[in-house]
Tab-separated table of C-alpha atoms in Angstrom:
chain	number	residue	atom	x	y	z
A	1	MET	CA	45.932	59.118	-21.200
A	2	GLN	CA	44.875	55.933	-19.370
A	3	ARG	CA	47.671	54.210	-17.774
A	4	LEU	CA	47.808	50.468	-18.617
A	5	PRO	CA	48.180	47.543	-16.453
A	6	LYS	CA	52.174	46.621	-16.538
A	7	MET	CA	51.355	42.934	-16.916
A	8	LYS	CA	50.876	43.693	-20.723
A	9	ILE	CA	53.893	44.459	-22.033
A	10	SER	CA	57.784	43.404	-21.905
A	11	ALA	CA	60.462	45.324	-22.885
A	12	ILE	CA	63.997	44.528	-24.685
A	13	LEU	CA	66.654	47.272	-24.186
A	14	LEU	CA	69.207	46.758	-26.329
A	15	ALA	CA	72.845	47.673	-24.642
A	16	GLY	CA	75.358	45.743	-26.860
A	17	GLY	CA	76.428	48.234	-29.657
A	18	GLN	CA	80.252	48.733	-30.379
A	19	SER	CA	79.684	52.468	-29.792
A	20	LYS	CA	82.576	53.178	-32.126
A	21	ARG	CA	81.764	56.833	-32.895
A	22	MET	CA	81.282	57.969	-29.438
A	23	GLY	CA	84.528	56.205	-28.453
A	24	LYS	CA	82.921	54.876	-25.173
A	25	ASP	CA	79.920	52.685	-24.217
A	26	LYS	CA	77.009	54.732	-24.625
A	27	ALA	CA	74.958	52.909	-22.063
A	28	PHE	CA	76.908	54.070	-19.279
A	29	LEU	CA	76.952	58.007	-20.433
A	30	ARG	CA	75.387	59.902	-17.955
A	31	LEU	CA	72.690	63.026	-17.678
A	32	GLY	CA	73.335	64.128	-14.146
A	33	LYS	CA	73.819	61.401	-11.701
A	34	LYS	CA	71.896	58.821	-13.663
A	35	ALA	CA	73.397	56.560	-16.675
A	36	PHE	CA	71.245	56.356	-19.935
A	37	ILE	CA	70.705	52.754	-19.054
A	38	ARG	CA	69.202	53.716	-15.872
A	39	ILE	CA	67.078	56.580	-17.353
A	40	ILE	CA	65.503	54.444	-20.215
A	41	ALA	CA	64.653	51.519	-17.851
A	42	GLU	CA	62.903	53.913	-15.317
A	43	LYS	CA	61.074	55.128	-18.246
A	44	LEU	CA	60.080	51.776	-19.518
A	45	SER	CA	58.868	50.418	-16.152
A	46	THR	CA	56.026	53.235	-16.470
A	47	TYR	CA	54.187	50.327	-18.569
A	48	CYS	CA	56.280	47.277	-18.630
A	49	ASN	CA	56.737	44.749	-15.906
A	50	GLN	CA	59.491	42.979	-17.427
A	51	ILE	CA	62.775	44.541	-18.941
A	52	VAL	CA	65.398	41.931	-20.644
A	53	VAL	CA	68.617	43.867	-21.134
A	54	SER	CA	70.676	42.615	-24.246
A	55	GLY	CA	74.374	43.214	-23.872
A	56	ASN	CA	77.802	42.011	-24.322
A	57	LYS	CA	79.780	42.921	-21.308
A	58	GLU	CA	79.470	41.025	-17.890
A	59	GLY	CA	75.976	41.206	-16.823
A	60	GLU	CA	76.774	42.858	-13.203
A	61	LEU	CA	78.083	45.782	-15.209
A	62	TYR	CA	74.538	46.637	-16.569
A	63	LEU	CA	72.456	45.429	-13.662
A	64	SER	CA	74.189	47.643	-10.989
A	65	HIS	CA	72.481	50.570	-12.406
A	66	LEU	CA	68.891	49.207	-12.309
A	67	LYS	CA	68.628	48.443	-8.642
A	68	GLU	CA	65.349	49.307	-7.299
A	69	ILE	CA	63.680	49.756	-10.393
A	70	ASP	CA	59.629	48.587	-10.496
A	71	ALA	CA	59.845	45.869	-12.748
A	72	GLU	CA	61.674	42.299	-13.326
A	73	ILE	CA	65.001	42.744	-14.705
A	74	SER	CA	67.271	40.392	-16.145
A	75	PHE	CA	70.275	40.552	-18.340
A	76	ILE	CA	70.926	38.465	-21.420
A	77	LYS	CA	74.688	38.171	-23.291
A	78	ASP	CA	74.217	38.445	-27.141
A	79	LYS	CA	74.521	35.050	-28.964
A	80	ASN	CA	76.833	36.778	-31.495
A	81	PRO	CA	78.413	39.834	-29.625
A	82	TYR	CA	78.640	43.216	-31.773
A	83	ALA	CA	76.517	41.664	-34.612
A	84	GLY	CA	73.903	44.379	-34.701
A	85	PRO	CA	70.504	44.896	-33.094
A	86	LEU	CA	68.670	42.044	-34.597
A	87	ASN	CA	71.226	39.822	-32.726
A	88	GLY	CA	70.491	41.437	-29.509
A	89	ILE	CA	66.571	40.927	-30.238
A	90	ILE	CA	66.409	37.338	-31.104
A	91	SER	CA	69.048	36.645	-28.228
A	92	CYS	CA	66.165	37.907	-25.593
A	93	ARG	CA	63.392	35.911	-27.280
A	94	GLU	CA	63.036	33.147	-25.464
A	95	TYR	CA	63.068	35.219	-22.273
A	96	ILE	CA	60.048	37.426	-22.946
A	97	LYS	CA	57.024	36.476	-21.013
A	98	HIS	CA	54.337	38.629	-22.778
A	99	GLU	CA	53.149	38.905	-26.180
A	100	LEU	CA	53.743	42.421	-26.720
A	101	VAL	CA	57.507	43.586	-26.756
A	102	PHE	CA	58.596	47.403	-26.533
A	103	ILE	CA	62.049	47.079	-28.149
A	104	ALA	CA	64.280	50.113	-26.649
A	105	THR	CA	67.869	51.065	-27.638
A	106	CYS	CA	70.235	52.456	-24.563
A	107	ASP	CA	71.168	55.728	-26.751
A	108	THR	CA	68.156	57.628	-26.704
A	109	PRO	CA	67.753	59.013	-23.183
A	110	PHE	CA	64.501	61.488	-24.091
A	111	LEU	CA	62.558	58.275	-24.734
A	112	ASN	CA	58.855	59.391	-24.079
A	113	GLN	CA	57.441	56.489	-22.271
A	114	GLU	CA	53.655	57.670	-23.216
A	115	LEU	CA	54.300	56.374	-26.673
A	116	ILE	CA	54.028	52.789	-25.143
A	117	PRO	CA	50.553	52.699	-24.418
A	118	PHE	CA	49.692	54.966	-27.760
A	119	PHE	CA	51.422	51.891	-29.773
A	120	TYR	CA	49.607	49.471	-27.766
A	121	ARG	CA	46.421	50.895	-28.869
A	122	LYS	CA	47.590	50.909	-32.413
A	123	ILE	CA	49.009	47.702	-33.192
A	124	ASN	CA	45.461	45.532	-32.952
A	125	SER	CA	46.175	42.374	-35.380
A	126	TYR	CA	49.907	43.924	-36.525
A	127	ASP	CA	53.125	42.264	-36.061
A	128	ALA	CA	54.625	45.660	-35.432
A	129	VAL	CA	53.842	49.470	-35.152
A	130	ILE	CA	56.745	51.395	-37.023
A	131	PRO	CA	56.961	55.029	-36.486
A	132	VAL	CA	58.090	57.187	-39.667
A	133	VAL	CA	60.456	60.107	-38.512
A	134	SER	CA	62.053	62.440	-40.652
A	135	GLY	CA	61.183	60.349	-43.598
A	136	LYS	CA	62.845	57.394	-42.190
A	137	LEU	CA	61.035	54.079	-40.446
A	138	GLN	CA	62.207	53.654	-37.176
A	139	PHE	CA	62.798	50.348	-36.145
A	140	LEU	CA	63.711	50.640	-32.419
A	141	ASN	CA	61.779	52.415	-29.576
A	142	THR	CA	58.430	50.830	-30.840
A	143	LEU	CA	56.001	47.772	-30.279
A	144	TYR	CA	56.304	44.592	-31.620
A	145	THR	CA	54.683	40.878	-31.244
A	146	GLN	CA	56.333	37.977	-29.987
A	147	LYS	CA	55.418	36.595	-33.339
A	148	SER	CA	57.483	39.156	-34.894
A	149	ILE	CA	60.462	38.215	-33.053
A	150	GLU	CA	60.094	34.521	-34.043
A	151	ILE	CA	60.102	35.580	-37.755
A	152	GLY	CA	63.335	37.784	-36.938
A	153	GLU	CA	64.709	34.465	-35.542
A	154	SER	CA	63.769	32.588	-38.634
A	155	ILE	CA	65.592	35.063	-41.008
A	156	TYR	CA	68.508	35.615	-38.868
A	157	GLU	CA	69.451	31.847	-39.135
A	158	LYS	CA	69.493	32.566	-42.953
A	159	ASN	CA	72.064	34.727	-42.422
A	160	VAL	CA	69.810	38.205	-42.872
A	161	ARG	CA	71.080	40.653	-40.363
A	162	SER	CA	69.152	44.043	-41.535
A	163	LEU	CA	66.348	45.215	-39.067
A	164	TYR	CA	64.928	46.547	-42.673
A	165	LYS	CA	64.865	43.341	-44.086
A	166	TRP	CA	63.526	41.761	-41.033
A	167	VAL	CA	60.539	44.457	-41.006
A	168	GLU	CA	59.774	43.651	-44.642
A	169	ASN	CA	58.691	40.295	-43.615
A	170	LEU	CA	56.142	41.739	-40.916
A	171	ASN	CA	52.532	42.779	-41.128
A	172	ILE	CA	53.171	46.565	-39.979
A	173	LYS	CA	51.007	49.598	-38.989
A	174	LYS	CA	52.986	52.869	-39.882
A	175	ILE	CA	52.894	55.627	-37.607
A	176	GLU	CA	53.188	59.317	-39.180
A	177	GLU	CA	55.457	61.539	-37.698
A	178	ARG	CA	52.688	64.319	-36.833
A	179	GLU	CA	51.078	61.552	-34.668
A	180	ILE	CA	54.164	60.842	-32.959
A	181	LYS	CA	54.630	64.756	-32.296
A	182	LYS	CA	51.059	65.171	-30.518
A	183	ILE	CA	52.692	62.946	-27.755
A	184	ASP	CA	56.577	63.697	-28.104
A	185	LYS	CA	56.575	67.200	-29.490
A	186	ASP	CA	60.085	67.138	-31.088
A	187	ALA	CA	60.079	63.416	-31.609
A	188	LEU	CA	63.296	63.164	-29.386
A	189	THR	CA	62.341	59.659	-28.675
A	190	TYR	CA	64.123	58.960	-32.002
A	191	TRP	CA	67.423	61.095	-31.333
A	192	SER	CA	70.156	58.596	-31.297
A	193	ILE	CA	73.409	59.794	-29.542
A	194	ASN	CA	76.056	58.266	-31.469
A	195	THR	CA	79.083	61.026	-31.170
A	196	PRO	CA	80.476	63.111	-28.595
A	197	GLU	CA	78.892	66.160	-30.212
A	198	ASP	CA	75.584	64.492	-30.047
A	199	TYR	CA	76.358	63.902	-26.248
A	200	GLU	CA	77.102	67.387	-25.786
A	201	ARG	CA	73.919	68.740	-27.432
A	202	ILE	CA	71.747	66.363	-25.430
A	203	LYS	CA	73.442	67.705	-21.887
A	204	TYR	CA	72.702	70.981	-23.126
A	205	LEU	CA	68.912	70.248	-23.924
A	206	TRP	CA	68.757	68.260	-20.798
A	207	ARG	CA	69.967	71.219	-18.629
A	208	LYS	CA	67.460	73.678	-20.662
A	209	LYS	CA	64.579	71.513	-19.547
A	210	GLY	CA	65.490	71.777	-16.195
A	211	GLY	CA	67.661	68.167	-15.729
């Protein structure tokens, strides 16, 4: 697959969740020597020259894991802490430099970065590209436009917090699971690590893959 110029795409990396089921901040869980946030940011930097991290703790706690990554990296504190992913997304809106924005989440360390150019080629005149995996719309780890985030901000101001309600207001291109699996064989990009049991499974899989 032809590599795209970095200047085409920004990224938002959502790292502000409460991690209630995990019992500890998922952004700083490790596979080997690297925290999830580092693993994902390195992957994003393959195609995105700007990464904006959205979180609720002190910025240096996140940025200390992201040194020497080949991208412009900044941290933005969420406007309303722990108010959900749409809050994190719109908190970053005014800092995004490019028209296309890949929105990633810090609890999916098996993100396949080759989906970024794939979505880039699919978005055309749509507001967003939304994969359907296991019969569910996947609102994160996919590509949006600046316009779609502006729409998210306008509905958030009307006290709408749901990603589903946000995407209902967008002109979207759905991507079927079979297309995703041509690039990401097991669709692990959309496996969120939410519990200690998930974490143990992903550590086992990471070792099995030679991590």
